[in-house]
PDB file of C-alpha atoms in Angstrom:
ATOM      1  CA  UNK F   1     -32.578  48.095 -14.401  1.00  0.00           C
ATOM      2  CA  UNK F   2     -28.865  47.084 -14.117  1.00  0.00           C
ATOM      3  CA  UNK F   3     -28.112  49.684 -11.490  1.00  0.00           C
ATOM      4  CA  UNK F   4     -31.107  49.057 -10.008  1.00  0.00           C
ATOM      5  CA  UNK F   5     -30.337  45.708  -9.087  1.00  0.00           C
ATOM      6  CA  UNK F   6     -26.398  46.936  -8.223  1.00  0.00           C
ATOM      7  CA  UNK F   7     -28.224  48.960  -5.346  1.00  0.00           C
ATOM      8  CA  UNK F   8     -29.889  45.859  -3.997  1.00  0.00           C
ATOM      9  CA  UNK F   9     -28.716  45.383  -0.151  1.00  0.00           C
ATOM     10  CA  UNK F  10     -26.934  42.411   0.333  1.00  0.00           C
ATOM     11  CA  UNK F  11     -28.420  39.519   2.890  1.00  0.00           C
ATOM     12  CA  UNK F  12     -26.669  39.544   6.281  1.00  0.00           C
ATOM     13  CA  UNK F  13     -24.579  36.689   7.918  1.00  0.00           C
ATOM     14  CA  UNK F  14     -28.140  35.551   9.632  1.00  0.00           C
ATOM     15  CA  UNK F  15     -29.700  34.882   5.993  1.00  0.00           C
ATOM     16  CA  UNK F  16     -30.271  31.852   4.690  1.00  0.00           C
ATOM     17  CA  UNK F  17     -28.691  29.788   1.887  1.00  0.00           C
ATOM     18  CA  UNK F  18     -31.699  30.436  -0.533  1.00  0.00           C
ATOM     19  CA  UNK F  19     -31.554  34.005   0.267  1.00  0.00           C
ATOM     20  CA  UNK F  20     -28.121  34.499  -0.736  1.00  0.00           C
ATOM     21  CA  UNK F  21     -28.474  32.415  -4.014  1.00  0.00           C
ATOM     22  CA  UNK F  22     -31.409  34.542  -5.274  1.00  0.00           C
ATOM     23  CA  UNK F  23     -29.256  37.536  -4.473  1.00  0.00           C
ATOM     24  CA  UNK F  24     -26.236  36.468  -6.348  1.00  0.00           C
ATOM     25  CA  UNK F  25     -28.564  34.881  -9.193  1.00  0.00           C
ATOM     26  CA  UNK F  26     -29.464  38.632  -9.430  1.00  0.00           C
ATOM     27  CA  UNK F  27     -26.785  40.854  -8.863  1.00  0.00           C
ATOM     28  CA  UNK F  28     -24.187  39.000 -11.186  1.00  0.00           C
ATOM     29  CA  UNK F  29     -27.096  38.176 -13.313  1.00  0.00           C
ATOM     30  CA  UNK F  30     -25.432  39.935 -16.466  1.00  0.00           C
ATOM     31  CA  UNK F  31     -22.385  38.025 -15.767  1.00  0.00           C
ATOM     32  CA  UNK F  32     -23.778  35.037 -15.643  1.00  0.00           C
ATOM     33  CA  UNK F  33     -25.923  34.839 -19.309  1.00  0.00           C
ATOM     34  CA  UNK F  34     -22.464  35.767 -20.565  1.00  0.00           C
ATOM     35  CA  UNK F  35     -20.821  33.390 -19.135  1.00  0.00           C
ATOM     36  CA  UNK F  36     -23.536  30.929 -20.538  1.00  0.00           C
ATOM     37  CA  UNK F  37     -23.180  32.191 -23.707  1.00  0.00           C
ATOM     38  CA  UNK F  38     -19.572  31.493 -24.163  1.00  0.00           C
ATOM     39  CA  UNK F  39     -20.208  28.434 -22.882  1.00  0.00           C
ATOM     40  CA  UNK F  40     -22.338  27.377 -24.967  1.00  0.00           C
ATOM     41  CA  UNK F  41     -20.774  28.710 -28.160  1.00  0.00           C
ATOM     42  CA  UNK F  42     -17.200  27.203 -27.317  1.00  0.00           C
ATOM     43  CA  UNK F  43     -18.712  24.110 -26.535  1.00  0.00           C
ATOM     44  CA  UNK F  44     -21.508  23.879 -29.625  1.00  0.00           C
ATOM     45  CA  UNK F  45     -18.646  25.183 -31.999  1.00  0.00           C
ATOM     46  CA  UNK F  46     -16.322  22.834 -31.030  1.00  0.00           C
ATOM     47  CA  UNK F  47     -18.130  19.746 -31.060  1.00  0.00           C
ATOM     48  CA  UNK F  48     -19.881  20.454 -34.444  1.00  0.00           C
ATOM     49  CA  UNK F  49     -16.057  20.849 -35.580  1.00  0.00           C
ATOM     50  CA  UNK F  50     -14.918  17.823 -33.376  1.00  0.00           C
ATOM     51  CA  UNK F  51     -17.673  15.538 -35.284  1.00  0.00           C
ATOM     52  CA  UNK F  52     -16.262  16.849 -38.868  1.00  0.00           C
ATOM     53  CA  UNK F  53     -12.863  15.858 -37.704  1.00  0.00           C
ATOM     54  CA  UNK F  54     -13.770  12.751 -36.140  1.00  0.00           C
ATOM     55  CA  UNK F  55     -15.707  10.947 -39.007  1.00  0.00           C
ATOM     56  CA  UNK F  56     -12.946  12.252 -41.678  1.00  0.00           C
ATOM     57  CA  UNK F  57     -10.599  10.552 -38.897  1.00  0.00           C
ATOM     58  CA  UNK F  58     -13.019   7.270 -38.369  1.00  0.00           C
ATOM     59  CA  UNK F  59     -13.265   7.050 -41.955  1.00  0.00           C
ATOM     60  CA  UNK F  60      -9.325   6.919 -42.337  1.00  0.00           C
ATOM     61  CA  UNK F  61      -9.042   4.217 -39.924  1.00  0.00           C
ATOM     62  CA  UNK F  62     -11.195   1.815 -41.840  1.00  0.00           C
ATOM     63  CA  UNK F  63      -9.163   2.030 -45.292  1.00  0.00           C
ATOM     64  CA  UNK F  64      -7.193  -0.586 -45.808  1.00  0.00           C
ATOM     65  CA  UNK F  65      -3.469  -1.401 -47.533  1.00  0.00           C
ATOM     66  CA  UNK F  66      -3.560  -4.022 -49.764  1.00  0.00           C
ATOM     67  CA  UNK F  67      -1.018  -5.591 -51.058  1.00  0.00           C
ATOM     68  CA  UNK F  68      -1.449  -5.075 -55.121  1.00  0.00           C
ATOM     69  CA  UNK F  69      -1.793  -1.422 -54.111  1.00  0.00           C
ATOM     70  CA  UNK F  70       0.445   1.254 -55.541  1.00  0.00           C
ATOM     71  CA  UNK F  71       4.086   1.594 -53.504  1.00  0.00           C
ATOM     72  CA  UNK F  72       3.393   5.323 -52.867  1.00  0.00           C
ATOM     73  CA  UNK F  73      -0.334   4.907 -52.081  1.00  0.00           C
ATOM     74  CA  UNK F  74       0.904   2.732 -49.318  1.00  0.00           C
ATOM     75  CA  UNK F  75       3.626   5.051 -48.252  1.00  0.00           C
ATOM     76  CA  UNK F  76       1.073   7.891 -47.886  1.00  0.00           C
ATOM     77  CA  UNK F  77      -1.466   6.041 -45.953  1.00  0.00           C
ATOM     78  CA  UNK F  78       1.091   4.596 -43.737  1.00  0.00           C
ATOM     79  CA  UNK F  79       2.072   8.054 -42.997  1.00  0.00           C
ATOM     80  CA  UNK F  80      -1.331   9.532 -42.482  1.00  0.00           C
ATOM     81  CA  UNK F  81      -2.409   6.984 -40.309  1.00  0.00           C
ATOM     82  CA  UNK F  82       0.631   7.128 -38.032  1.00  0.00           C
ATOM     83  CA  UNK F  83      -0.216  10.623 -38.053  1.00  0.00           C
ATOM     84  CA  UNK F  84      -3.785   9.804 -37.223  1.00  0.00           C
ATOM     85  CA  UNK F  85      -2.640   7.320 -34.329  1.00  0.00           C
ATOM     86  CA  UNK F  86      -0.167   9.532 -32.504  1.00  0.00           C
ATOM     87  CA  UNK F  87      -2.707  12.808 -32.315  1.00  0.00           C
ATOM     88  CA  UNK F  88      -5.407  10.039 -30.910  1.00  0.00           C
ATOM     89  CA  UNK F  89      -3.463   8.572 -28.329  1.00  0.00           C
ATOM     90  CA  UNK F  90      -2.083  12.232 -27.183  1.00  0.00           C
ATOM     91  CA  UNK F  91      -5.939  13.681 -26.919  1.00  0.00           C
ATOM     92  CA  UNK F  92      -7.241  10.304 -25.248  1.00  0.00           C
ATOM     93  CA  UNK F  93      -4.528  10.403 -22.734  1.00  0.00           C
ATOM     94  CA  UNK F  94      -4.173  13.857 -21.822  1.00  0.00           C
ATOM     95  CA  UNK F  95      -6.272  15.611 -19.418  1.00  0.00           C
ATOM     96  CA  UNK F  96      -8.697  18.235 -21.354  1.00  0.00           C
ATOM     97  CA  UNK F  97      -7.254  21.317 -18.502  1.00  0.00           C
ATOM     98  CA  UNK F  98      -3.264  20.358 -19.760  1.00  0.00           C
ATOM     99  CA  UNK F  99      -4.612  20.728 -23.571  1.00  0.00           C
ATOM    100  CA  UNK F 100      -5.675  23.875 -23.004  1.00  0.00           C
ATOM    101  CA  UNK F 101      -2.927  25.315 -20.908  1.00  0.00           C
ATOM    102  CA  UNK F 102      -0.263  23.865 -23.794  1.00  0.00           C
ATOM    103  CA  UNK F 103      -2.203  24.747 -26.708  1.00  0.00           C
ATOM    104  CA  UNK F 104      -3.137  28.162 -25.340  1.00  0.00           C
ATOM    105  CA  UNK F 105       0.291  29.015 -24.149  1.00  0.00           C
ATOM    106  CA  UNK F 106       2.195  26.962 -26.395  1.00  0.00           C
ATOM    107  CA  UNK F 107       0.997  28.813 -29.102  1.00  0.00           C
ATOM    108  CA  UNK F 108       1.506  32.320 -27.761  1.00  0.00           C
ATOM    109  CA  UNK F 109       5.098  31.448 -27.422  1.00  0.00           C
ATOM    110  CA  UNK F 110       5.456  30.746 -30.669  1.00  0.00           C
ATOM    111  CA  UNK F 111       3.997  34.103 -31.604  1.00  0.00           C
ATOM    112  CA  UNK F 112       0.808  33.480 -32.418  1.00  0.00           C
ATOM    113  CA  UNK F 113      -1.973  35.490 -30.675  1.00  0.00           C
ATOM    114  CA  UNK F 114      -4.723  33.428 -30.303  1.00  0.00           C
ATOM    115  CA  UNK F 115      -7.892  34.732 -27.766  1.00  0.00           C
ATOM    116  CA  UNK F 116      -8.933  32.510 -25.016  1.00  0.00           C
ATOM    117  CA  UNK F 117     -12.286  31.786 -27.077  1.00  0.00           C
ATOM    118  CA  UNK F 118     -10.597  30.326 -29.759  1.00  0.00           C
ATOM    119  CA  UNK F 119      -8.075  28.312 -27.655  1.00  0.00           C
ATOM    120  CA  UNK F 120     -10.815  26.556 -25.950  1.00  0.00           C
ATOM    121  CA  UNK F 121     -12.796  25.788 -29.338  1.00  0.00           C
ATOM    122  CA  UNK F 122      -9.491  24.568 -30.745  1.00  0.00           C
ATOM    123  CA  UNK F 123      -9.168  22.171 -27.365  1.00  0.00           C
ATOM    124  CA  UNK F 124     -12.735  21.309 -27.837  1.00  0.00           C
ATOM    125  CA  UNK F 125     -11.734  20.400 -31.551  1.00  0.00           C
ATOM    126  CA  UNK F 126      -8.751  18.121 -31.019  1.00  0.00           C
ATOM    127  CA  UNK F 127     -10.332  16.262 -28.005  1.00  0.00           C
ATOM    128  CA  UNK F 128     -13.568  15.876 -29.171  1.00  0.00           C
ATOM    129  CA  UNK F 129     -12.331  14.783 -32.901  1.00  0.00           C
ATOM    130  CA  UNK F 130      -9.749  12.086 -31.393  1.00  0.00           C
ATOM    131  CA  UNK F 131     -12.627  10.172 -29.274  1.00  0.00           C
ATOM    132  CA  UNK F 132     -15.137  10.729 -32.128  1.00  0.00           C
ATOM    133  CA  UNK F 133     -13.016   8.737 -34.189  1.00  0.00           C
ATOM    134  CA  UNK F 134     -12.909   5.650 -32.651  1.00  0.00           C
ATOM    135  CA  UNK F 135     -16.688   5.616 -32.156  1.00  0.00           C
ATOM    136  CA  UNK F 136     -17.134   6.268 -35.585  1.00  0.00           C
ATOM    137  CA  UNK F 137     -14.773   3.749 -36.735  1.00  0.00           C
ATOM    138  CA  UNK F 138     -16.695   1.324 -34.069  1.00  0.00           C
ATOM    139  CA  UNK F 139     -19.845   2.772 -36.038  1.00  0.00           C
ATOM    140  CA  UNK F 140     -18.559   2.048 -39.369  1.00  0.00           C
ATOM    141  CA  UNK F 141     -17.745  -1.550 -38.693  1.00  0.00           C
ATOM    142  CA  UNK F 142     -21.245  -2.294 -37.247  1.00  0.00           C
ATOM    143  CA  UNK F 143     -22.951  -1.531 -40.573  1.00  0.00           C
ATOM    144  CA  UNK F 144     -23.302  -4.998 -42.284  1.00  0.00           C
ATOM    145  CA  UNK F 145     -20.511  -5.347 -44.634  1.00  0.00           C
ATOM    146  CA  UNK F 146     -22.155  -6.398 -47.433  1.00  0.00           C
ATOM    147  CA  UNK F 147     -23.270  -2.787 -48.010  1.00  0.00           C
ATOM    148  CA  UNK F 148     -19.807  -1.350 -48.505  1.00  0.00           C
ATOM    149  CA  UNK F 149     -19.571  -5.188 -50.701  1.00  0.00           C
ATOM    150  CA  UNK F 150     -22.325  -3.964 -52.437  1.00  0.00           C
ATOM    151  CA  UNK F 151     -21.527  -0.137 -53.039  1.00  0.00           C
ATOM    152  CA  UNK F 152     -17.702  -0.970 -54.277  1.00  0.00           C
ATOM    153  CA  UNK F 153     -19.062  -3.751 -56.745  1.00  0.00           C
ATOM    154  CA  UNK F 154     -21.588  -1.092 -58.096  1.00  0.00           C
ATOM    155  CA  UNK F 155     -18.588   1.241 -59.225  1.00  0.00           C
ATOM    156  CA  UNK F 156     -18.175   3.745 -56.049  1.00  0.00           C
ATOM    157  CA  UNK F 157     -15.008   4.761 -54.252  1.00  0.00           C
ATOM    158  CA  UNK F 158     -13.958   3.895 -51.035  1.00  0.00           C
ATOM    159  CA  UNK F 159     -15.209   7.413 -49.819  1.00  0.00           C
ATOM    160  CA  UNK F 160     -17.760   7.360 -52.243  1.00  0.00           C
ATOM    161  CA  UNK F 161     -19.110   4.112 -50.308  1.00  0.00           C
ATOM    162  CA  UNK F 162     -18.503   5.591 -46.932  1.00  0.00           C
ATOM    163  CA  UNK F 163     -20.465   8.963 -47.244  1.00  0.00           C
ATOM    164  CA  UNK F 164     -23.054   8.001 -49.135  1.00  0.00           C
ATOM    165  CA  UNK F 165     -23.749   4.317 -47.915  1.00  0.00           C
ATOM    166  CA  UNK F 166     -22.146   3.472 -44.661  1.00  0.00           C
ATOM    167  CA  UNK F 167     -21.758   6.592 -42.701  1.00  0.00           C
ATOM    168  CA  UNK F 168     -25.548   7.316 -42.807  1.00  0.00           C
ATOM    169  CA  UNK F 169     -26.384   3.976 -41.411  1.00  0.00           C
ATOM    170  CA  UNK F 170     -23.194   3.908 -38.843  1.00  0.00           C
ATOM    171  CA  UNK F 171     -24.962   7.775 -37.728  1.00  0.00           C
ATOM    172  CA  UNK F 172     -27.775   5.782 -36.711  1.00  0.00           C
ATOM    173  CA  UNK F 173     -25.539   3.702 -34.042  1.00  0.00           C
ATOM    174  CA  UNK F 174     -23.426   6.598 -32.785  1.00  0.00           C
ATOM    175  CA  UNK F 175     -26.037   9.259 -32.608  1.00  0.00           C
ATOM    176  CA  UNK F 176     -26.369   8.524 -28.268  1.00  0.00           C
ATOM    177  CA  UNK F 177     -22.426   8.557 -28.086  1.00  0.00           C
ATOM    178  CA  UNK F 178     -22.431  11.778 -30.279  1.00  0.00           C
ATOM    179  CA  UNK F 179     -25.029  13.714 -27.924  1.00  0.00           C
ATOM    180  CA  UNK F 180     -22.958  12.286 -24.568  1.00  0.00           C
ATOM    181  CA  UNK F 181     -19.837  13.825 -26.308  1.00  0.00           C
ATOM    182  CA  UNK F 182     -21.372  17.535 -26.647  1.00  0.00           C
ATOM    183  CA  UNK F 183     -23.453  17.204 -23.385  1.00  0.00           C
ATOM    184  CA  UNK F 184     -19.494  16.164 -21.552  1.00  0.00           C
ATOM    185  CA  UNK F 185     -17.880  18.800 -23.846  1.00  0.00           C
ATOM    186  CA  UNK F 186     -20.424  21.291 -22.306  1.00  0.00           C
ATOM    187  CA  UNK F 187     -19.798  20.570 -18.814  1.00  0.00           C
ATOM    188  CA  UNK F 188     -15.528  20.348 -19.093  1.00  0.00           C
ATOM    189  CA  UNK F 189     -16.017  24.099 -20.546  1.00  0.00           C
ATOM    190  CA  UNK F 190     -15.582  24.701 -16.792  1.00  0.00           C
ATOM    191  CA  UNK F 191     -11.990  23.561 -17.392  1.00  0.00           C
ATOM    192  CA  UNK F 192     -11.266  25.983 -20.011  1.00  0.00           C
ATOM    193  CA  UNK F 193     -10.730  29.089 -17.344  1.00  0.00           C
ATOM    194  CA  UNK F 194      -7.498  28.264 -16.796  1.00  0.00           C
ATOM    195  CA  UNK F 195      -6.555  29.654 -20.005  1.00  0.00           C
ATOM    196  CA  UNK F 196      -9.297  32.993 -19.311  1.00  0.00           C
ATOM    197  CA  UNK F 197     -12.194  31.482 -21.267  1.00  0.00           C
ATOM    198  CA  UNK F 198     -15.222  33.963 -19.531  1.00  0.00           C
ATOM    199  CA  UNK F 199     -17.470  30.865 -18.836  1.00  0.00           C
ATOM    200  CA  UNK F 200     -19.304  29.182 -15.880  1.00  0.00           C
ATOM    201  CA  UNK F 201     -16.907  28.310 -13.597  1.00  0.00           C
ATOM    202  CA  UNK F 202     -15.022  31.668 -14.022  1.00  0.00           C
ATOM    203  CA  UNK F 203     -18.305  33.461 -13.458  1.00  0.00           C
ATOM    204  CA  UNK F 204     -18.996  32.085  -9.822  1.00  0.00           C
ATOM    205  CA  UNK F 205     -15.270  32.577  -9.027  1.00  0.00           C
ATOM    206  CA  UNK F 206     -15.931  36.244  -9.752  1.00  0.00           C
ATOM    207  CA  UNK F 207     -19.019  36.429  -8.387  1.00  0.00           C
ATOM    208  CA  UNK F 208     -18.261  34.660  -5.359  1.00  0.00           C
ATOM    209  CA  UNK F 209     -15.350  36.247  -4.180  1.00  0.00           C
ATOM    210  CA  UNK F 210     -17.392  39.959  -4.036  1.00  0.00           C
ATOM    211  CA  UNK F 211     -18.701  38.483  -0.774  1.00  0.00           C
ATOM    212  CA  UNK F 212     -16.766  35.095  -0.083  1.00  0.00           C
ATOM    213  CA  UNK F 213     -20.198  33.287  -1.037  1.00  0.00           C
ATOM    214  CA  UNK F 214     -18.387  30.600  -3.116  1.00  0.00           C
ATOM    215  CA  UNK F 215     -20.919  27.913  -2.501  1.00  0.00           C
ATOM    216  CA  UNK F 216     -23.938  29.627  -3.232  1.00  0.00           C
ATOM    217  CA  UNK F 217     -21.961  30.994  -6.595  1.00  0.00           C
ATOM    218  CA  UNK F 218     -21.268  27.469  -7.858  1.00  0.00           C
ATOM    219  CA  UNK F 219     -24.878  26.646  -6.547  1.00  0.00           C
ATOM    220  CA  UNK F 220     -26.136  29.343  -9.454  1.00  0.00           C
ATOM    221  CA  UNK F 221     -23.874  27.828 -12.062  1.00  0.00           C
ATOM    222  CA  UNK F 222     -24.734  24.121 -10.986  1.00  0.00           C
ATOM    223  CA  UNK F 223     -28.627  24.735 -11.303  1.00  0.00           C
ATOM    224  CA  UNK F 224     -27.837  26.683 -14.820  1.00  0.00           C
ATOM    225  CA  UNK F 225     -25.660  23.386 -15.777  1.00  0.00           C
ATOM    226  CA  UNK F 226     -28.485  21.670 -14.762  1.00  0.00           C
ATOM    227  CA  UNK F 227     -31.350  23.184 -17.046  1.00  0.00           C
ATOM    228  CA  UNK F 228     -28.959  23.105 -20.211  1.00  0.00           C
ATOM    229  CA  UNK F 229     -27.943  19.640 -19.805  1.00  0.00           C
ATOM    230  CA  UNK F 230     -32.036  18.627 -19.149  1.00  0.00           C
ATOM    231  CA  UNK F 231     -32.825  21.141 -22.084  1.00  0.00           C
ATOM    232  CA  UNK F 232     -29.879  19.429 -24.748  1.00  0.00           C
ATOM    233  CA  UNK F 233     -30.910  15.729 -23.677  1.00  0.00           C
ATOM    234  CA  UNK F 234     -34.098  15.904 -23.955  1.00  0.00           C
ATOM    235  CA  UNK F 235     -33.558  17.316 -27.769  1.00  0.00           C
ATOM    236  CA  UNK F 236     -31.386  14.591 -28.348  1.00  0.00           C
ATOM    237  CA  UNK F 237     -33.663  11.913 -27.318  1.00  0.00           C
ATOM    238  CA  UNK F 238     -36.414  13.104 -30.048  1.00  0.00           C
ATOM    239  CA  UNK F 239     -33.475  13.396 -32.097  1.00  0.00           C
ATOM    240  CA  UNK F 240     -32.610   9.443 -31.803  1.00  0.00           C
ATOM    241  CA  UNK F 241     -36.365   8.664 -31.862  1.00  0.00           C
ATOM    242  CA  UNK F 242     -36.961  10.313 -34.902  1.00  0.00           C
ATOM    243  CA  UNK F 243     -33.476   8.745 -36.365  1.00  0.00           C
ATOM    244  CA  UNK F 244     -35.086   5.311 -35.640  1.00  0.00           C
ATOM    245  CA  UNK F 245     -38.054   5.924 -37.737  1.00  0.00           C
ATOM    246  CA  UNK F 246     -41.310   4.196 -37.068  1.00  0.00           C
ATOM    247  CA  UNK F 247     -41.799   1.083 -35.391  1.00  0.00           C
ATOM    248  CA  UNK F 248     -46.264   0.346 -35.901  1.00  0.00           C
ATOM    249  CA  UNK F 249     -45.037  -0.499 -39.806  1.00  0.00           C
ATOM    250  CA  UNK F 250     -46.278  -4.062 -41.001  1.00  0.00           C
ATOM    251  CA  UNK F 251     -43.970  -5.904 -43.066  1.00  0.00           C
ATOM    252  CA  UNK F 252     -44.831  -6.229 -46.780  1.00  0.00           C
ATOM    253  CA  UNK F 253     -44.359 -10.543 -46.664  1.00  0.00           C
ATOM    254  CA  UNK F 254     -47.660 -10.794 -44.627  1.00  0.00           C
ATOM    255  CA  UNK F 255     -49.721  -8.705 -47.223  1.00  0.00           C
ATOM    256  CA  UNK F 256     -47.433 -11.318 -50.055  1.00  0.00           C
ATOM    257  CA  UNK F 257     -48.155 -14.331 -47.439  1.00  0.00           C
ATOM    258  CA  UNK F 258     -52.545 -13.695 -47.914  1.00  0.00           C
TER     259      UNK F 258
END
């Protein structure tokens, strides 16, 4: 079937537009699920990583130093959260394409191997896990505080309260933010071929230098944008619905009130 469709005659200069996107739909068809497939797998592994790091990140941010704590508690946390504060500001204000050309190349110089694939997950990572954390720590303080009151007077830890008692609620608040993160992490994949990532934008490059049909390449890889971006939100939005819960409930005081 593949060399069937290699034999297929090209459209002449006289075609038209949808003519020549069909054909390059089909001939670089192959190339193109692959290139969706990396896309989607740097960009579904990374963010799933990115959240991990974010919330262990968000959840730093909210601990506080008191003053009748232990001299090298504070140390420690004043170290971490410099730490912390630094590798946020560098992510937030560096563009995603000068991440991946540092990280990728940065890291080869010092002898370390890495494949394009992993490069761009690791950029996914870091970027996605420094914004994270600020919405989660925005989550985190919009959960009444009398629940983390509540959870610390009933014997749990600081993380103890946070996993079990805040974060779930705070999820709630940051699930839309969460699912804009992954759908802009999918779509500034396209950045990643700098560094030789084999994903969208690299595909219609390819493709569309075989016959100088550049527009009608990135036409292919805008419509495939397109349906996975429709496809991911609309899982997301029964995702939040669900999340909410029901809303035809009656509340138990009018059943007390009768």
């Amino acid at each position: 079937m593949g060399n069937l469709l290699m034999l297929v005659a090209a459209p002449t200069k006289d075609s038209g537009l949808l003519e020549w996107i069909i054909f390059m739909a089909t001939k670089y068809s192959n190339i193109f699920l692959k290139a969706t497939w990396a896309t989607l797998y740097v960009a579904v592994i990374g963010t799933i990583l990115g959240f991990i790091l974010g919330f262990v990140i968000g959840v730093i941010n909210t601990i506080k130093i008191h003053e009748g704590d232990n001299f090298l508690k504070k140390i420690i946390f004043k170290i971490i959260k410099a730490i912390v504060l630094v590798y946020v500001e560098i992510f937030r204000d560096t563009p995603m394409i000068v991440q991946g050309m540092v990280i990728y190349y940065g890291l080869r110089q010092g002898n370390i191997m890495i494949t394009s694939i992993l490069a761009g997950i690791l950029v996914i990572l870091l970027n996605t896990g420094a914004y994270m954390g600020e919405t989660v720590r925005g989550g985190i303080n919009s959960v009444d505080p009398g629940q983390k009151e509540g959870a610390l007077a009933m014997g749990m830890s600081h993380v103890g309260a946070m996993f079990y008692v805040i974060v779930p609620q705070a999820l709630k608040n940051i699930f839309p933010e969460m699912a804009n993160t992954f759908l802009n992490n999918l779509k500034m994949t396209s950045v990643l071929n700098v560094i030789g990532v084999s994903e969208l934008f690299l595909a219609a490059k390819t493709a569309g230098g075989s016959y100088y049909k550049y527009f009608e390449a990135y036409l292919v890889i805008a419509i495939i944008y397109l349906v996975l971006c429709f496809f991911f939100n609309r899982i997301f939005m029964i995702l939040e619905k669900k999340m909410k819960g029901r809303n035809d409930y009656e509340l138990a005081t009018e059943y007390l009130e009768n």
